[in-house]
PDB file of C-alpha atoms in Angstrom:
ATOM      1  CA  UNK A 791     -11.926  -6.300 -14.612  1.00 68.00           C
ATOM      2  CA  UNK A 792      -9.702  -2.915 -13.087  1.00 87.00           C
ATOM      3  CA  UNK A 793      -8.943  -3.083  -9.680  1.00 94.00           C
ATOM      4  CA  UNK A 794      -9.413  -0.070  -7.858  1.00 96.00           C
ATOM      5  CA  UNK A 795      -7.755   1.291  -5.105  1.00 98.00           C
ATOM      6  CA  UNK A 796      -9.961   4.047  -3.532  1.00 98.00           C
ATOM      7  CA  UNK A 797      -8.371   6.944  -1.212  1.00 99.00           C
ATOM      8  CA  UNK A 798     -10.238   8.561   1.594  1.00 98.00           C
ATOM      9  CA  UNK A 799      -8.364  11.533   2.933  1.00 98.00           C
ATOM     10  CA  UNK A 800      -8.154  15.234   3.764  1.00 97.00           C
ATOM     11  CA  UNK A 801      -5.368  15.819   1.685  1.00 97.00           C
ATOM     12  CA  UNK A 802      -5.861  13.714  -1.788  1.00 97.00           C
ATOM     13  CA  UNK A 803      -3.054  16.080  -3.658  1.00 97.00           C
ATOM     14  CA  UNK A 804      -0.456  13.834  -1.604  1.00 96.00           C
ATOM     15  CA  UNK A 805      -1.203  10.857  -3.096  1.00 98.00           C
ATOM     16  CA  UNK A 806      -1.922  11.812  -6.708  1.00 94.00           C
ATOM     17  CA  UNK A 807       1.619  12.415  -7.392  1.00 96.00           C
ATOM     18  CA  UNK A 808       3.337   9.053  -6.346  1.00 97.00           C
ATOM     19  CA  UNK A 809       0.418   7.275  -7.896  1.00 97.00           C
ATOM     20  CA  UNK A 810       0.655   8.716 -11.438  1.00 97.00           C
ATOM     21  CA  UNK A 811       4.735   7.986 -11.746  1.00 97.00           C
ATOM     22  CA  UNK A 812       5.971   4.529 -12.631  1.00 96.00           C
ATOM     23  CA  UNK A 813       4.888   1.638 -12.390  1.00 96.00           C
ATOM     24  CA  UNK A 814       1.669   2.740 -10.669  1.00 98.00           C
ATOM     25  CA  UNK A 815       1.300   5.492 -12.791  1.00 97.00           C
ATOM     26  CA  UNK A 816       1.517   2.829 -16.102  1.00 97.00           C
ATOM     27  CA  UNK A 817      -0.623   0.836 -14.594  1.00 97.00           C
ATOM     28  CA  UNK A 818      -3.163   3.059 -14.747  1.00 97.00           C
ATOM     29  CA  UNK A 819      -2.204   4.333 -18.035  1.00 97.00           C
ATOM     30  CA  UNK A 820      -3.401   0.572 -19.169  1.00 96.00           C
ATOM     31  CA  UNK A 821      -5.908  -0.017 -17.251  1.00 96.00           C
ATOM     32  CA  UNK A 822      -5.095  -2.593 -15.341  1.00 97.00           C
ATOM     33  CA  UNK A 823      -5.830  -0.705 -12.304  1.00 98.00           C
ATOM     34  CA  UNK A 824      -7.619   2.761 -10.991  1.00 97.00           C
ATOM     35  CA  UNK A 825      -6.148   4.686  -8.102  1.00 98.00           C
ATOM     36  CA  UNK A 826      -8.309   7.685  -6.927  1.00 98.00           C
ATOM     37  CA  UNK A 827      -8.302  10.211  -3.975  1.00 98.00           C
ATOM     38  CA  UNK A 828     -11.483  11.595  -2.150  1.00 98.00           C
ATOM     39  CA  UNK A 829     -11.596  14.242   0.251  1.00 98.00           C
ATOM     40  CA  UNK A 830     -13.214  13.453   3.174  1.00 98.00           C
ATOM     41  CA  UNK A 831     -14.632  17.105   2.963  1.00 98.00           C
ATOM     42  CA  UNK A 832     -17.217  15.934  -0.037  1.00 97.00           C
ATOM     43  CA  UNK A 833     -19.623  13.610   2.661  1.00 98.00           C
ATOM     44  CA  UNK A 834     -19.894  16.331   5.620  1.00 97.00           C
ATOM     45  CA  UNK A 835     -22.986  18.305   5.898  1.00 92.00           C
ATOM     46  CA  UNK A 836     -22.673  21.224   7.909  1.00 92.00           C
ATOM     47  CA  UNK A 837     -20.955  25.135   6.437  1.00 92.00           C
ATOM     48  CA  UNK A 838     -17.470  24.571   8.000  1.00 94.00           C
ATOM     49  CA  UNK A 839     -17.576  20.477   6.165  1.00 96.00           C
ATOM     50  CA  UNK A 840     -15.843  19.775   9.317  1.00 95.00           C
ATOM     51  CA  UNK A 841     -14.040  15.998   9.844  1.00 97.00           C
ATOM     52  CA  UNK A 842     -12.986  15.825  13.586  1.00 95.00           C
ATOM     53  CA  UNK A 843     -14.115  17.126  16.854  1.00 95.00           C
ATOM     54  CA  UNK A 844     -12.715  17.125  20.212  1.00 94.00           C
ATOM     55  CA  UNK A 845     -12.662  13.511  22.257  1.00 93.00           C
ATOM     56  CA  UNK A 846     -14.414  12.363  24.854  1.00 92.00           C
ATOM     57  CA  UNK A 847     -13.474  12.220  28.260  1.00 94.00           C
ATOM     58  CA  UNK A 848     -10.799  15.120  27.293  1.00 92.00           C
ATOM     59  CA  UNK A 849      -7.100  15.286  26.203  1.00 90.00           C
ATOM     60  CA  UNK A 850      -4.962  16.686  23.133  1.00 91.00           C
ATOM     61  CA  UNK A 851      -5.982  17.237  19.827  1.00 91.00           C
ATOM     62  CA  UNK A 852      -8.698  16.271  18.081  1.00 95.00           C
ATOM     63  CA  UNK A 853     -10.406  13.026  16.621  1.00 95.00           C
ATOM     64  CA  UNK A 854     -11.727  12.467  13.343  1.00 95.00           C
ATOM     65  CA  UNK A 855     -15.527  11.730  12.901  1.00 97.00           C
ATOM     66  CA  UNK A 856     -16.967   8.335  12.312  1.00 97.00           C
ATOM     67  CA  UNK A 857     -20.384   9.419  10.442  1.00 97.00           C
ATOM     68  CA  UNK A 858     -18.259  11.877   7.974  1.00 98.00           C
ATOM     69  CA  UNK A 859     -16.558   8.877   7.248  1.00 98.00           C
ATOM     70  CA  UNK A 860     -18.902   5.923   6.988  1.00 98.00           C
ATOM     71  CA  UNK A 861     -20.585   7.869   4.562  1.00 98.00           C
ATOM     72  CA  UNK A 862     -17.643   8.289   2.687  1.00 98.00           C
ATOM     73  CA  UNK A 863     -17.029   4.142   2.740  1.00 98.00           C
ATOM     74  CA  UNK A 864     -20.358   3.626   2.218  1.00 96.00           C
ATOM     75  CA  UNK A 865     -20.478   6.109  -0.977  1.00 96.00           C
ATOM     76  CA  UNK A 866     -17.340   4.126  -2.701  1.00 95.00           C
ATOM     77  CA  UNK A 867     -18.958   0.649  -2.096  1.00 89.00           C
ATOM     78  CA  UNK A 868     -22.385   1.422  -3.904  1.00 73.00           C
ATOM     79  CA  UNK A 869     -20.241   2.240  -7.201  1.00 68.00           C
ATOM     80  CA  UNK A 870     -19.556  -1.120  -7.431  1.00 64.00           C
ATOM     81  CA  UNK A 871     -20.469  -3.782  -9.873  1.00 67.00           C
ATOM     82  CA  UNK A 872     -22.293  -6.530  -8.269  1.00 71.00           C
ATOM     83  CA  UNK A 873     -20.410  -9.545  -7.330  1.00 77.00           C
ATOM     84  CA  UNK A 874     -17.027  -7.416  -6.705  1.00 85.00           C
ATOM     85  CA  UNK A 875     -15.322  -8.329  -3.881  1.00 94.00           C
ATOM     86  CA  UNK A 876     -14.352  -5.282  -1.467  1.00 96.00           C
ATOM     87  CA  UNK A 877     -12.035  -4.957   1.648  1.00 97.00           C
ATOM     88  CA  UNK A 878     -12.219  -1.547   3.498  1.00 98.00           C
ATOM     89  CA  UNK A 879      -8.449  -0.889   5.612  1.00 99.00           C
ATOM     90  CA  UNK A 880      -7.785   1.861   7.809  1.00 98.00           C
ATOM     91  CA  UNK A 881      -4.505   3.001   8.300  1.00 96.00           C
ATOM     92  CA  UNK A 882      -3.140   3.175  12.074  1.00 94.00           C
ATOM     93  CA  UNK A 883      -0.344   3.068  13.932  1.00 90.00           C
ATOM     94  CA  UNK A 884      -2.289   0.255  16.598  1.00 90.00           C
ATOM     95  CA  UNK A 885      -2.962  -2.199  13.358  1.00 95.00           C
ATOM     96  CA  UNK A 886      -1.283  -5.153  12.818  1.00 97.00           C
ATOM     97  CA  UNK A 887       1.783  -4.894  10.918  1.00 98.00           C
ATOM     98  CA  UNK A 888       1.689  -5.372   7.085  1.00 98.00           C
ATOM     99  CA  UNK A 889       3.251  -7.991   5.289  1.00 97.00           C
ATOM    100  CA  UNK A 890       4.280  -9.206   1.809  1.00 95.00           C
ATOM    101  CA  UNK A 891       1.810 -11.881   2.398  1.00 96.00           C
ATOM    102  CA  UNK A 892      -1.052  -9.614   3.236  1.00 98.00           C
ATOM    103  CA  UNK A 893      -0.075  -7.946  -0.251  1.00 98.00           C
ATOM    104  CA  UNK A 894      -0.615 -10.823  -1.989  1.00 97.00           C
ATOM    105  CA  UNK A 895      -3.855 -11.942  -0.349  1.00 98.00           C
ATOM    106  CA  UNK A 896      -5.522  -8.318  -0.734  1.00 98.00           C
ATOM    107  CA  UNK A 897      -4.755  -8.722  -4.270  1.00 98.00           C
ATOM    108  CA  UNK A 898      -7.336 -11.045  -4.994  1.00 96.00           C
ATOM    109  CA  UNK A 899     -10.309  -8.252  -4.418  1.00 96.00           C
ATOM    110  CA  UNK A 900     -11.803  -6.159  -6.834  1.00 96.00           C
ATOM    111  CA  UNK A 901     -12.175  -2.667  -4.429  1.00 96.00           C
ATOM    112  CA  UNK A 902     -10.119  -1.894  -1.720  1.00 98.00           C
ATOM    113  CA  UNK A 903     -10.757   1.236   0.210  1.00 98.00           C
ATOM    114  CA  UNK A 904      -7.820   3.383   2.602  1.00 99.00           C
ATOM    115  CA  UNK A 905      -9.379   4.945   5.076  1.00 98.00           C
ATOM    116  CA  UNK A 906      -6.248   7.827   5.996  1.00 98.00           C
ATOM    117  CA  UNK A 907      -6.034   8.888   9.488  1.00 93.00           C
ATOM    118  CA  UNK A 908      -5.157  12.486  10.748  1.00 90.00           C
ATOM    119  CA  UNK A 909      -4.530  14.865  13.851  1.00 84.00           C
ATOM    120  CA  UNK A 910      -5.048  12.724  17.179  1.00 84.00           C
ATOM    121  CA  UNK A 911      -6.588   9.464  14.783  1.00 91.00           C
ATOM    122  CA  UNK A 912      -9.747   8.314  13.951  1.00 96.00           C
ATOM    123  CA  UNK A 913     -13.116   7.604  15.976  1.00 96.00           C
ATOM    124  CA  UNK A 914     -12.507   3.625  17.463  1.00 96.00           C
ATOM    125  CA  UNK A 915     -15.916   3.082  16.093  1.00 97.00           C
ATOM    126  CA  UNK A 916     -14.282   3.422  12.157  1.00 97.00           C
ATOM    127  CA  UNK A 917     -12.474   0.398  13.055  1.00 96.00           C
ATOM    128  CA  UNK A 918     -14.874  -1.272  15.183  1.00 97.00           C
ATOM    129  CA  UNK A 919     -17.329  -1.016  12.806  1.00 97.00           C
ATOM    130  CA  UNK A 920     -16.999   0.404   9.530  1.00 98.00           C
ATOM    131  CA  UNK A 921     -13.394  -1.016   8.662  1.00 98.00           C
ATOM    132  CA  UNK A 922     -12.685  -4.849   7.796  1.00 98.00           C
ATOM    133  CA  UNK A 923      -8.721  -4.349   9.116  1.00 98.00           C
ATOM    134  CA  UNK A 924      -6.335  -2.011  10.521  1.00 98.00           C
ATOM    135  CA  UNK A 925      -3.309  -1.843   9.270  1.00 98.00           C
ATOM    136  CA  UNK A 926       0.370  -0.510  10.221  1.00 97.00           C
ATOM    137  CA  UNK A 927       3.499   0.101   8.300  1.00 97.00           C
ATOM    138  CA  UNK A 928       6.178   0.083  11.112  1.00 95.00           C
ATOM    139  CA  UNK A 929       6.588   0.537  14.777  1.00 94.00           C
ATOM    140  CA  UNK A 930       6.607   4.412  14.455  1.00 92.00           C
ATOM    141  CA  UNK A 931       3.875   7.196  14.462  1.00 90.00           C
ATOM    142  CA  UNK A 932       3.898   9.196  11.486  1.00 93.00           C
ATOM    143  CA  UNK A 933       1.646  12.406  10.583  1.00 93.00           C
ATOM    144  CA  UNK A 934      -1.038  11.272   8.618  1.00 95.00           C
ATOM    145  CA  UNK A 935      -2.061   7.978   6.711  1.00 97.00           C
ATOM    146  CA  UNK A 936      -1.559   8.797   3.051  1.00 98.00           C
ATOM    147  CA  UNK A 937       2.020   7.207   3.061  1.00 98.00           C
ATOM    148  CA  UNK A 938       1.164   3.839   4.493  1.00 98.00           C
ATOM    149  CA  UNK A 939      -1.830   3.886   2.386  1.00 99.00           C
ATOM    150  CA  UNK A 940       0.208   3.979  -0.698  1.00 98.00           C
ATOM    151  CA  UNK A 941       3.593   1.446   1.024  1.00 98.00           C
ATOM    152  CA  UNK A 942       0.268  -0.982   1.045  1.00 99.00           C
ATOM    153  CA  UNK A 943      -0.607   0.149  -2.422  1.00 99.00           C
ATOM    154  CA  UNK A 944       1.985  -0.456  -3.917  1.00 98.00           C
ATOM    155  CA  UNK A 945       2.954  -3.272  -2.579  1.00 98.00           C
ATOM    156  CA  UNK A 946      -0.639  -5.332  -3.132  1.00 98.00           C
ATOM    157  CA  UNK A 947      -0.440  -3.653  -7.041  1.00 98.00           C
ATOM    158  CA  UNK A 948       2.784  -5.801  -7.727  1.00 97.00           C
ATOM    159  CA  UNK A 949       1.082  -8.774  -7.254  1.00 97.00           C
ATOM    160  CA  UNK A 950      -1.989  -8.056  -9.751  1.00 97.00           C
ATOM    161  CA  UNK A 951      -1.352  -9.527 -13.130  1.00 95.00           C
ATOM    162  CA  UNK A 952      -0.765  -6.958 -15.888  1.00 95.00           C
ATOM    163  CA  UNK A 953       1.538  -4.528 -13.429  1.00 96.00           C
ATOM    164  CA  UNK A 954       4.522  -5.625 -13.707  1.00 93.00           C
ATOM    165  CA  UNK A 955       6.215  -6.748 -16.969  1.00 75.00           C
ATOM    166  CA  UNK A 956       7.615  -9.455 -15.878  1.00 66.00           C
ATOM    167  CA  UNK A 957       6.613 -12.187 -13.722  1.00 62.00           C
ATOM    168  CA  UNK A 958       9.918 -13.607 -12.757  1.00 50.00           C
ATOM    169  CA  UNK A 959      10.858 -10.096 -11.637  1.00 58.00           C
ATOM    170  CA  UNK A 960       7.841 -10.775  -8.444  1.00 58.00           C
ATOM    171  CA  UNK A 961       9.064 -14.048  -7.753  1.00 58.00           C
ATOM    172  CA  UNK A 962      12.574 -13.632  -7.464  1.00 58.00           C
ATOM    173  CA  UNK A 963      12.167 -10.460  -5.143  1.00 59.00           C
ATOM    174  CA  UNK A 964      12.407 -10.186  -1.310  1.00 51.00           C
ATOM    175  CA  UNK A 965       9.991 -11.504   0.908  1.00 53.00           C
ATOM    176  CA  UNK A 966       9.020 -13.955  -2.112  1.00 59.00           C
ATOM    177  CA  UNK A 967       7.607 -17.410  -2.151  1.00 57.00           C
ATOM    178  CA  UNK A 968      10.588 -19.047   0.265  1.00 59.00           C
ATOM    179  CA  UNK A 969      10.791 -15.989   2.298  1.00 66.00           C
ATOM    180  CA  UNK A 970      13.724 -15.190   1.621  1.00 80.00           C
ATOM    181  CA  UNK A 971      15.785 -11.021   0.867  1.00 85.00           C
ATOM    182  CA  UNK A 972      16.600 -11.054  -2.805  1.00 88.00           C
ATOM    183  CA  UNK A 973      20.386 -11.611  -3.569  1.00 92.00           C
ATOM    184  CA  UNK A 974      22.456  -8.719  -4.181  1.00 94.00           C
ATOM    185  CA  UNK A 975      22.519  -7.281  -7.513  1.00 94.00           C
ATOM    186  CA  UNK A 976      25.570  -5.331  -9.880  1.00 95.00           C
ATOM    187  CA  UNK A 977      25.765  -3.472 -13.034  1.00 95.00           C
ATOM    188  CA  UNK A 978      28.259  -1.891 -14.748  1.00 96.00           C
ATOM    189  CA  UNK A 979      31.356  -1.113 -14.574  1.00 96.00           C
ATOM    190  CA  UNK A 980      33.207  -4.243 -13.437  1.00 96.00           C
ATOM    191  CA  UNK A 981      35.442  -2.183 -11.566  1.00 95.00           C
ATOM    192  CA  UNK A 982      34.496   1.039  -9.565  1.00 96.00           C
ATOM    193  CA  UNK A 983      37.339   2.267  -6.897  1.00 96.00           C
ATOM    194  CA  UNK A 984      38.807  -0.898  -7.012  1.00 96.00           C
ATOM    195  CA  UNK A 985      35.163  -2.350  -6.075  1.00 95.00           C
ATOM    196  CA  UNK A 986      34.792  -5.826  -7.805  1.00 96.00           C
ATOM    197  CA  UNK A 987      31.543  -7.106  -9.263  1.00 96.00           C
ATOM    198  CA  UNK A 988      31.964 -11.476  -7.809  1.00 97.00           C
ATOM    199  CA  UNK A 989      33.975 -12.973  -9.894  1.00 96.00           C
ATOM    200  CA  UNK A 990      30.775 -15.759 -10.733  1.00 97.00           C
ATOM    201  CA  UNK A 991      28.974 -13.079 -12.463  1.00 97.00           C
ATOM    202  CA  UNK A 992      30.718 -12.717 -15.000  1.00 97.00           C
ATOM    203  CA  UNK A 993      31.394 -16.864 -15.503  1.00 96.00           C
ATOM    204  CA  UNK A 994      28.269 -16.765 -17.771  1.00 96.00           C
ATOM    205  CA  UNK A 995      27.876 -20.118 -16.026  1.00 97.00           C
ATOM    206  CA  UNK A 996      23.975 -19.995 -14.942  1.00 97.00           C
ATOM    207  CA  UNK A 997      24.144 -22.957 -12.604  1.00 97.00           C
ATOM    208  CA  UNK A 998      27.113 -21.665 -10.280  1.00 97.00           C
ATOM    209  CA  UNK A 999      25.547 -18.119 -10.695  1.00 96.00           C
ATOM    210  CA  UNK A1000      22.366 -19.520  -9.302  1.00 95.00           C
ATOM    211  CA  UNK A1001      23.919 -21.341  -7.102  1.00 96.00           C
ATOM    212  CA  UNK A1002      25.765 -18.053  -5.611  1.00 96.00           C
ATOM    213  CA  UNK A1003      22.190 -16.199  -5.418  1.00 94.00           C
ATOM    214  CA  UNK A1004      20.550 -18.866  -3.048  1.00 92.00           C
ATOM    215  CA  UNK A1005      23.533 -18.924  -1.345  1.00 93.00           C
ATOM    216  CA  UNK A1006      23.736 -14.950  -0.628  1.00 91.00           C
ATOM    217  CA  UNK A1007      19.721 -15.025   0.183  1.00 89.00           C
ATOM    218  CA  UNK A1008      18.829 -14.131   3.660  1.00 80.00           C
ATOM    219  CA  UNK A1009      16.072 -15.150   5.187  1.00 65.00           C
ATOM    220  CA  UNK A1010      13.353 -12.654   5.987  1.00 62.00           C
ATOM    221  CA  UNK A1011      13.268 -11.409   9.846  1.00 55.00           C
TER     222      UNK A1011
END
């Protein structure tokens, strides 16, 4: 069954691009999973199709609606199978900070929708009541939530089977099983600027080279 990772935003040409090049891109190209963008403009009702309005109780810019976007959630959820399990996130800068682990656990459903925040954020009733988490990419306010909708992407696509080529390749990375950075990696040349590549690389012995990887692993902070 395709996973799908559904987009709602007012800009969907920002996330088309990233999503259609490499490994999310071939992804899709198999069908192992389905990225799409919406624009939030396609559920409003009125001539201007306006998303956000001024807040209550005053203050500086303006605050995305929560009826323009529950319809938009609630639009994506009835094209559903039965029986598919979906998570609805929305992206925000108050959420609780994303891990590897919540990558791999968000993995397991069949739907999950991005709800993408803009201008001054989104009605506290979206994630009150319309979102099942909140989510955050770093301690740092960015412009709108297309990026950390597609960091989490990404990142929860690695860990559905039929992504990556190689399964080894999601083990052995950072923030893996043990919790520990990957080791450092070199390619060629041997020599650059009188730059070495570690002697035990090149040893084609696979026990002391594995032994040097553990040893160079860091754990995660």
């Amino acid at each position: 069954m395709k996973k799908r990772f559904d987009v709602i935003t007012i800009f969907p040409e920002v996330v088309a691009p990233y999503a259609e090049a490499s490994i999310l891109g071939r992804a899709q190209k198999n069908k192992v999973i389905a990225i799409a963008a919406h624009d939030l403009r396609t559920w409003t009702t009125d001539k201007h199709h306006k998303v956000d309005d001024s807040p209550y109780g005053g203050g500086p810019g303006m605050v995305m609606k929560v009826d323009v976007i529950e319809k938009g959630v609630k639009a994506l959820k009835v094209r559903r199978p039965a029986g598919r399990k979906v998570r609805v996130i929305v992206t925000s800068a108050s959420g609780k900070p994303f891990t590897q682990q919540d990558a791999k656990r968000l993995a397991k459903y069949d739907q999950l929708v991005f709800i993408c925040g803009r201008y001054e954020g989104i009605d506290a009733r979206v994630e009150e009541h319309v979102a099942d988490e909140a989510f955050s990419v770093g301690p740092y306010v960015l412009t709108g939530g297309e990026l950390p909708a597609l960091v989490m992407i990404d990142a929860i696509a690695r860990h559905v089977p039929g992504v990556l080529g190689k399964k080894a390749s999601l083990e052995e990375e950072s923030h893996g099983p043990e919790g520990l950075l990957e080791y450092p990696q070199y390619t060629k040349p041997e020599v650059y600027k009188k730059w070495k590549v570690p002697e035990v690389l090149l040893s084609g012995n696979h026990k002391k080279i594995g032994e040097w990887r553990k040893g160079k692993q860091k754990a995660a902070r």
